[in-house]
Amino acid sequence: MSLTGEVLTAAAPSGAATAVRRLLRASDQAVLAAGGSGDEPPVTIPRDPAREAARRELSKRMYHENDPGLLQRALDAFWDWVGRLFSTAASATPGGTLGLVVVVLFVAAVLAALWWRLGPPPPPPTTPPRPLDQRPPPPPQHPAATQAHPAPG
C-alpha cells in the first residue's frame, strides 16, 4: 500500500475477490433454501389476512403524526381542483396555456369596454320603505302637499 496524492492505492490480493464471490454464492443459496426459487418472496400468509394485517399496522398513530390537518387537506383539494380545471382549459384552448391567457385577457378587455361604455350599474332606489300601517294621504290633501313644497327650477 502507498499513499500518493491523498489517494490510497493497494493491490487487491486475488484471493480476496474469490472469497467475496464465494460468500455471495453462499448467501444466494441460503436465500433459495429458505424461500424457494428466488423469483417470489417466501410468503405463507394468504392475501386477505395479509391485507388486513397491513391495514391494522398502517392505521397506527405513529404513521399519522405528521398528516396535514382538515383545513390543509381542504385547501390542497381546492388547489388540486383549480389546477386540474386550468390544465383542462389549457389543453382545450388552441395554443395551450398561452392561448388560455389570451382568451382570458380578451374576455377581461370586453368586460372593461362594456363597463366604460355603459358605466357602472345604477344604485338601488333609496326611498325608505313605508311602514305597513301608514297609508297614503287622502286625495284632498294632495294639492296642499304640492303647494307646500317648492317647485324644482
PDB file of N, CA and C in Angstrom, residues 93 96-106:
ATOM      1  N   THR A  93     -57.833  24.755 -25.156  1.00  0.00           N
ATOM      2  CA  THR A  93     -57.677  26.022 -25.852  1.00  0.00           C
ATOM      3  C   THR A  93     -56.579  25.896 -26.899  1.00  0.00           C
ATOM      4  N   GLY A  96     -52.565  26.141 -26.117  1.00  0.00           N
ATOM      5  CA  GLY A  96     -52.227  25.691 -24.766  1.00  0.00           C
ATOM      6  C   GLY A  96     -52.405  26.786 -23.740  1.00  0.00           C
ATOM      7  N   THR A  97     -51.455  26.903 -22.828  1.00  0.00           N
ATOM      8  CA  THR A  97     -51.545  27.858 -21.727  1.00  0.00           C
ATOM      9  C   THR A  97     -51.525  29.288 -22.241  1.00  0.00           C
ATOM     10  N   LEU A  98     -50.687  29.567 -23.231  1.00  0.00           N
ATOM     11  CA  LEU A  98     -50.634  30.921 -23.794  1.00  0.00           C
ATOM     12  C   LEU A  98     -51.972  31.287 -24.427  1.00  0.00           C
ATOM     13  N   GLY A  99     -52.587  30.352 -25.119  1.00  0.00           N
ATOM     14  CA  GLY A  99     -53.905  30.596 -25.705  1.00  0.00           C
ATOM     15  C   GLY A  99     -54.951  30.871 -24.644  1.00  0.00           C
ATOM     16  N   LEU A 100     -54.891  30.157 -23.538  1.00  0.00           N
ATOM     17  CA  LEU A 100     -55.831  30.386 -22.449  1.00  0.00           C
ATOM     18  C   LEU A 100     -55.649  31.783 -21.873  1.00  0.00           C
ATOM     19  N   VAL A 101     -54.408  32.207 -21.696  1.00  0.00           N
ATOM     20  CA  VAL A 101     -54.144  33.553 -21.177  1.00  0.00           C
ATOM     21  C   VAL A 101     -54.690  34.605 -22.131  1.00  0.00           C
ATOM     22  N   VAL A 102     -54.515  34.414 -23.436  1.00  0.00           N
ATOM     23  CA  VAL A 102     -55.028  35.361 -24.426  1.00  0.00           C
ATOM     24  C   VAL A 102     -56.545  35.417 -24.368  1.00  0.00           C
ATOM     25  N   VAL A 103     -57.210  34.277 -24.262  1.00  0.00           N
ATOM     26  CA  VAL A 103     -58.675  34.259 -24.185  1.00  0.00           C
ATOM     27  C   VAL A 103     -59.150  34.972 -22.928  1.00  0.00           C
ATOM     28  N   VAL A 104     -58.520  34.724 -21.787  1.00  0.00           N
ATOM     29  CA  VAL A 104     -58.912  35.383 -20.534  1.00  0.00           C
ATOM     30  C   VAL A 104     -58.708  36.890 -20.637  1.00  0.00           C
ATOM     31  N   LEU A 105     -57.579  37.321 -21.213  1.00  0.00           N
ATOM     32  CA  LEU A 105     -57.337  38.752 -21.381  1.00  0.00           C
ATOM     33  C   LEU A 105     -58.349  39.381 -22.334  1.00  0.00           C
ATOM     34  N   PHE A 106     -58.743  38.675 -23.374  1.00  0.00           N
ATOM     35  CA  PHE A 106     -59.741  39.185 -24.304  1.00  0.00           C
ATOM     36  C   PHE A 106     -61.093  39.368 -23.613  1.00  0.00           C
TER      37      PHE A 106
END
